[in-house]
mmCIF file of C-alpha atoms and ligand atoms in Angstrom:
data_model
loop_
_atom_site.group_PDB
_atom_site.id
_atom_site.type_symbol
_atom_site.label_atom_id
_atom_site.label_comp_id
_atom_site.label_asym_id
_atom_site.label_seq_id
_atom_site.Cartn_x
_atom_site.Cartn_y
_atom_site.Cartn_z
ATOM 1 C CA MET E 19 0.000 0.000 0.000
ATOM 2 C CA GLU E 20 1.334 3.441 -0.957
ATOM 3 C CA GLN E 21 1.554 6.211 1.632
ATOM 4 C CA THR E 22 -0.574 8.298 -0.737
ATOM 5 C CA SER E 23 -3.556 5.933 -0.258
ATOM 6 C CA GLU E 24 -6.843 7.025 1.325
ATOM 7 C CA LEU E 25 -6.113 5.502 4.757
ATOM 8 C CA TYR E 26 -2.919 7.531 5.144
ATOM 9 C CA LYS E 27 -4.873 10.796 4.702
ATOM 10 C CA ASP E 28 -6.348 10.341 8.199
ATOM 11 C CA LEU E 29 -2.891 10.349 9.808
ATOM 12 C CA GLU E 30 -1.228 13.356 11.366
ATOM 13 C CA LYS E 31 2.078 11.686 10.607
ATOM 14 C CA VAL E 32 3.753 8.325 10.146
ATOM 15 C CA LEU E 33 5.509 7.432 13.386
ATOM 16 C CA LEU E 34 7.142 4.127 12.462
ATOM 17 C CA THR E 35 7.623 2.761 8.954
ATOM 18 C CA LYS E 36 7.146 -0.900 8.103
ATOM 19 C CA GLU E 37 10.897 -1.216 7.535
ATOM 20 C CA GLU E 38 11.696 0.186 10.996
ATOM 21 C CA ILE E 39 9.106 -2.130 12.553
ATOM 22 C CA LEU E 40 10.384 -5.240 10.800
ATOM 23 C CA GLU E 41 13.972 -4.529 11.817
ATOM 24 C CA LYS E 42 12.954 -4.378 15.494
ATOM 25 C CA VAL E 43 10.699 -7.432 15.193
ATOM 26 C CA ARG E 44 13.634 -9.398 13.733
ATOM 27 C CA GLU E 45 15.834 -8.323 16.631
ATOM 28 C CA LEU E 46 13.168 -9.397 19.132
ATOM 29 C CA GLY E 47 12.771 -12.751 17.366
ATOM 30 C CA ARG E 48 16.493 -13.391 17.690
ATOM 31 C CA GLN E 49 16.438 -12.427 21.382
ATOM 32 C CA ILE E 50 13.517 -14.758 22.168
ATOM 33 C CA THR E 51 15.259 -17.543 20.216
ATOM 34 C CA ARG E 52 18.313 -17.111 22.463
ATOM 35 C CA ASP E 53 16.359 -16.713 25.729
ATOM 36 C CA TYR E 54 14.186 -19.803 25.130
ATOM 37 C CA ALA E 55 16.895 -22.092 23.715
ATOM 38 C CA GLY E 56 15.974 -25.717 24.512
ATOM 39 C CA LYS E 57 12.367 -24.757 25.329
ATOM 40 C CA LYS E 58 9.073 -24.988 23.454
ATOM 41 C CA PRO E 59 7.235 -21.777 24.270
ATOM 42 C CA VAL E 60 3.530 -21.244 23.729
ATOM 43 C CA MET E 61 3.036 -17.955 21.911
ATOM 44 C CA VAL E 62 -0.298 -16.363 22.822
ATOM 45 C CA CYS E 63 -1.671 -13.717 20.460
ATOM 46 C CA ILE E 64 -4.073 -11.204 21.983
ATOM 47 C CA LEU E 65 -6.647 -10.602 19.246
ATOM 48 C CA LYS E 66 -7.178 -8.540 17.269
ATOM 49 C CA GLY E 67 -4.594 -5.798 17.721
ATOM 50 C CA ALA E 68 -1.530 -8.038 18.055
ATOM 51 C CA ALA E 69 -2.343 -10.226 15.034
ATOM 52 C CA VAL E 70 -0.067 -8.452 12.532
ATOM 53 C CA PHE E 71 2.873 -8.182 14.962
ATOM 54 C CA PHE E 72 2.348 -11.817 16.015
ATOM 55 C CA THR E 73 2.503 -13.260 12.500
ATOM 56 C CA ASP E 74 5.715 -11.348 11.764
ATOM 57 C CA LEU E 75 7.303 -12.186 15.134
ATOM 58 C CA ILE E 76 6.713 -15.956 15.148
ATOM 59 C CA ARG E 77 8.457 -16.280 11.783
ATOM 60 C CA GLU E 78 11.584 -14.723 13.307
ATOM 61 C CA ILE E 79 11.764 -17.220 16.196
ATOM 62 C CA ASP E 80 13.751 -20.361 15.458
ATOM 63 C CA LEU E 81 12.235 -22.685 18.085
ATOM 64 C CA PRO E 82 9.645 -25.510 18.156
ATOM 65 C CA LEU E 83 6.975 -23.156 19.453
ATOM 66 C CA THR E 84 3.197 -23.544 19.396
ATOM 67 C CA LEU E 85 0.504 -20.897 18.915
ATOM 68 C CA ASP E 86 -2.675 -20.018 20.719
ATOM 69 C CA PHE E 87 -5.118 -17.120 20.517
ATOM 70 C CA MET E 88 -7.150 -15.184 22.998
ATOM 71 C CA ALA E 89 -9.630 -12.355 22.520
ATOM 72 C CA ILE E 90 -10.434 -10.062 25.414
ATOM 73 C CA SER E 91 -12.300 -6.863 26.019
ATOM 74 C CA SER E 92 -12.195 -4.460 28.915
ATOM 75 C CA TYR E 93 -15.348 -3.566 30.731
ATOM 76 C CA GLY E 94 -15.908 0.175 30.908
ATOM 77 C CA SER E 95 -16.284 3.034 28.473
ATOM 78 C CA ALA E 96 -14.247 3.473 25.292
ATOM 79 C CA THR E 97 -11.758 5.753 27.004
ATOM 80 C CA LYS E 98 -11.688 4.319 30.506
ATOM 81 C CA THR E 99 -10.624 0.783 31.370
ATOM 82 C CA SER E 100 -12.351 -0.572 34.462
ATOM 83 C CA GLY E 101 -9.677 -3.151 35.185
ATOM 84 C CA VAL E 102 -11.960 -6.102 34.653
ATOM 85 C CA VAL E 103 -11.282 -8.078 31.526
ATOM 86 C CA ARG E 104 -13.882 -10.188 29.786
ATOM 87 C CA ILE E 105 -12.628 -13.193 27.827
ATOM 88 C CA LEU E 106 -14.341 -13.269 24.419
ATOM 89 C CA LYS E 107 -12.314 -16.188 23.118
ATOM 90 C CA ASP E 108 -10.272 -18.360 25.433
ATOM 91 C CA LEU E 109 -7.120 -20.364 24.715
ATOM 92 C CA ASP E 110 -7.678 -23.702 22.960
ATOM 93 C CA ASN E 111 -5.034 -25.538 24.970
ATOM 94 C CA ASP E 112 -4.026 -25.994 28.590
ATOM 95 C CA ILE E 113 -0.976 -23.935 29.660
ATOM 96 C CA LEU E 114 -0.214 -25.911 32.827
ATOM 97 C CA GLY E 115 3.562 -26.312 33.093
ATOM 98 C CA LYS E 116 4.207 -24.394 29.847
ATOM 99 C CA ASP E 117 6.494 -21.474 29.084
ATOM 100 C CA VAL E 118 4.041 -18.845 27.891
ATOM 101 C CA ILE E 119 4.785 -15.649 25.980
ATOM 102 C CA VAL E 120 1.846 -13.262 25.723
ATOM 103 C CA VAL E 121 2.043 -11.081 22.613
ATOM 104 C CA GLU E 122 0.236 -7.733 22.797
ATOM 105 C CA ASP E 123 0.074 -4.741 20.467
ATOM 106 C CA ILE E 124 0.432 -1.929 22.996
ATOM 107 C CA VAL E 125 0.668 -1.422 26.742
ATOM 108 C CA ASP E 126 -1.129 1.765 27.701
ATOM 109 C CA THR E 127 -2.396 1.973 31.308
ATOM 110 C CA GLY E 128 -1.259 -1.638 31.789
ATOM 111 C CA ILE E 129 -4.564 -2.577 33.424
ATOM 112 C CA THR E 130 -5.582 -5.137 30.770
ATOM 113 C CA LEU E 131 -2.297 -7.042 30.862
ATOM 114 C CA THR E 132 -2.084 -7.005 34.655
ATOM 115 C CA TYR E 133 -5.475 -8.669 34.839
ATOM 116 C CA LEU E 134 -4.709 -11.114 32.053
ATOM 117 C CA SER E 135 -1.324 -12.088 33.544
ATOM 118 C CA ARG E 136 -3.043 -12.927 36.819
ATOM 119 C CA ILE E 137 -5.532 -15.217 35.060
ATOM 120 C CA LEU E 138 -2.805 -17.052 33.142
ATOM 121 C CA GLN E 139 -0.577 -17.420 36.223
ATOM 122 C CA GLN E 140 -3.494 -18.991 38.082
ATOM 123 C CA ARG E 141 -3.700 -21.632 35.369
ATOM 124 C CA GLY E 142 -0.254 -22.861 36.335
ATOM 125 C CA ALA E 143 2.014 -21.644 33.554
ATOM 126 C CA LYS E 144 5.627 -22.598 34.301
ATOM 127 C CA SER E 145 6.716 -19.142 33.194
ATOM 128 C CA LEU E 146 4.916 -16.132 31.783
ATOM 129 C CA LYS E 147 6.482 -13.291 29.843
ATOM 130 C CA ILE E 148 4.976 -10.351 28.025
ATOM 131 C CA ALA E 149 6.073 -9.155 24.602
ATOM 132 C CA THR E 150 4.598 -5.919 23.303
ATOM 133 C CA LEU E 151 5.212 -4.042 20.107
ATOM 134 C CA LEU E 152 4.556 -0.621 21.630
ATOM 135 C CA ASP E 153 4.714 0.866 25.090
ATOM 136 C CA LYS E 154 3.299 4.207 26.246
ATOM 137 C CA PRO E 155 5.038 4.483 29.648
ATOM 138 C CA ALA E 156 3.664 7.998 30.290
ATOM 139 C CA ARG E 157 0.150 6.547 30.572
ATOM 140 C CA ARG E 158 0.910 3.696 32.965
ATOM 141 C CA LYS E 159 -1.465 3.354 35.927
ATOM 142 C CA VAL E 160 -0.194 0.089 37.389
ATOM 143 C CA GLN E 161 3.368 0.166 38.600
ATOM 144 C CA ASP E 162 4.045 -3.522 39.111
ATOM 145 C CA LEU E 163 3.456 -4.744 35.537
ATOM 146 C CA LYS E 164 6.672 -6.157 34.114
ATOM 147 C CA VAL E 165 6.963 -5.848 30.344
ATOM 148 C CA ASP E 166 9.675 -8.341 29.389
ATOM 149 C CA TYR E 167 10.063 -7.567 25.691
ATOM 150 C CA MET E 168 9.222 -4.327 23.938
ATOM 151 C CA CYS E 169 9.992 -2.987 20.464
ATOM 152 C CA PHE E 170 9.221 0.739 20.725
ATOM 153 C CA ASP E 171 8.556 3.326 23.424
ATOM 154 C CA ILE E 172 6.125 5.848 21.984
ATOM 155 C CA PRO E 173 4.796 9.225 23.147
ATOM 156 C CA ASP E 174 1.287 9.695 24.529
ATOM 157 C CA ALA E 175 -0.616 9.895 21.221
ATOM 158 C CA PHE E 176 -3.262 7.661 19.697
ATOM 159 C CA VAL E 177 -1.681 5.445 17.073
ATOM 160 C CA VAL E 178 -3.108 3.155 14.400
ATOM 161 C CA GLY E 179 -1.827 0.700 11.813
ATOM 162 C CA TYR E 180 0.097 -2.585 11.774
ATOM 163 C CA GLY E 181 -2.834 -4.202 13.605
ATOM 164 C CA LEU E 182 -3.838 -1.283 15.832
ATOM 165 C CA ASP E 183 -7.259 0.217 15.265
ATOM 166 C CA TYR E 184 -9.488 3.163 15.858
ATOM 167 C CA ASP E 185 -13.098 1.945 15.882
ATOM 168 C CA GLN E 186 -11.924 -1.281 14.159
ATOM 169 C CA ARG E 187 -10.349 0.614 11.249
ATOM 170 C CA TYR E 188 -6.781 1.197 10.048
ATOM 171 C CA ARG E 189 -5.516 -2.244 11.142
ATOM 172 C CA ASN E 190 -4.330 -2.904 7.568
ATOM 173 C CA LEU E 191 -2.035 0.133 7.360
ATOM 174 C CA PRO E 192 1.477 -1.279 6.860
ATOM 175 C CA ASP E 193 3.083 1.533 8.920
ATOM 176 C CA ILE E 194 2.156 2.933 12.342
ATOM 177 C CA GLY E 195 0.892 6.508 12.414
ATOM 178 C CA ILE E 196 -0.544 9.086 14.780
ATOM 179 C CA LEU E 197 -4.232 9.458 14.016
ATOM 180 C CA SER E 198 -5.269 12.976 13.112
ATOM 181 C CA PRO E 199 -7.393 14.594 15.875
ATOM 182 C CA LYS E 200 -9.987 15.610 13.260
ATOM 183 C CA ILE E 201 -10.975 11.932 13.060
ATOM 184 C CA TYR E 202 -11.944 11.885 16.763
ATOM 185 C CA GLY E 203 -13.813 15.142 16.295
ATOM 186 C CA ASN E 204 -16.209 13.470 13.876
ATOM 187 C CA GLN E 205 -17.307 10.935 16.468
HETATM 188 P P1 LIG J 29 -4.453 -0.842 28.803
HETATM 189 O O1 LIG J 29 -2.962 -1.071 28.857
HETATM 190 O O2 LIG J 29 -5.243 -1.699 29.725
HETATM 191 O O3 LIG J 29 -4.793 0.624 28.984
HETATM 192 O O4 LIG J 29 -5.026 -1.210 27.383
HETATM 193 C C1 LIG J 29 -4.268 -1.436 26.277
HETATM 194 C C2 LIG J 29 -5.208 -1.622 25.102
HETATM 195 O O5 LIG J 29 -5.789 -0.349 24.740
HETATM 196 C C3 LIG J 29 -4.451 -2.091 23.878
HETATM 197 O O6 LIG J 29 -4.470 -3.487 23.768
HETATM 198 C C4 LIG J 29 -5.210 -1.426 22.754
HETATM 199 O O7 LIG J 29 -6.292 -2.236 22.337
HETATM 200 C C5 LIG J 29 -5.781 -0.160 23.343
HETATM 201 N N1 LIG J 29 -4.951 1.024 23.020
HETATM 202 C C6 LIG J 29 -4.258 1.789 23.882
HETATM 203 N N2 LIG J 29 -3.619 2.784 23.246
HETATM 204 C C7 LIG J 29 -3.914 2.644 21.944
HETATM 205 C C8 LIG J 29 -3.522 3.386 20.753
HETATM 206 O O8 LIG J 29 -2.780 4.378 20.766
HETATM 207 N N3 LIG J 29 -4.023 2.917 19.580
HETATM 208 C C9 LIG J 29 -4.847 1.834 19.492
HETATM 209 N N4 LIG J 29 -5.215 1.108 20.571
HETATM 210 C C10 LIG J 29 -4.764 1.525 21.776
HETATM 211 MG MG1 LIG J 30 -5.851 -4.498 22.167
#
């Protein structure tokens, strides 16, 4: 997709290009390959936002890993997370005794992942690590969430593309961009 396409017109600016993203994802894949040498991690994709990152990342990890998928939604309004997560689609397989890596698109307040980590720990995972593409540390509300792997620290702006959405749109943008405020204004 060209940056002159219709979807790009709603961006204030491109923050990260697909080339920059892929370079970091490759680096992360190599790091996970080293860290999990001799292990068979279960890679858990948090739908839908992490789907694009997930499919790129798993192909950069040279291990006998397996995949699973989970879809969650936060109770509360669109702008305020309540801290209670509803599971829309649960994992297909048991994670008891497994080395689990949760793959998320972005950590914002951290409330969603804190809640999710607790649920997965209770199911008896042998180890649990979090890999996120983006992190907005300025917005964090929970201080004890440990993000183990992260590709980019970004400023406090609303971003879309490479899987991330606004109202379910823009997930198919190959790059990540800051959404133009005029788009929110129309809502
Ligand atoms: P939190 O860490 O519990 O606040 O929630 C993180 C979730 O909020 C992510 O999984 C995204 O679905 C969503 N989110 C937060 N910031 C953004 C953004 O800038 N663009 C798109 N989605 C976002
Ligand atoms: Mg999400």
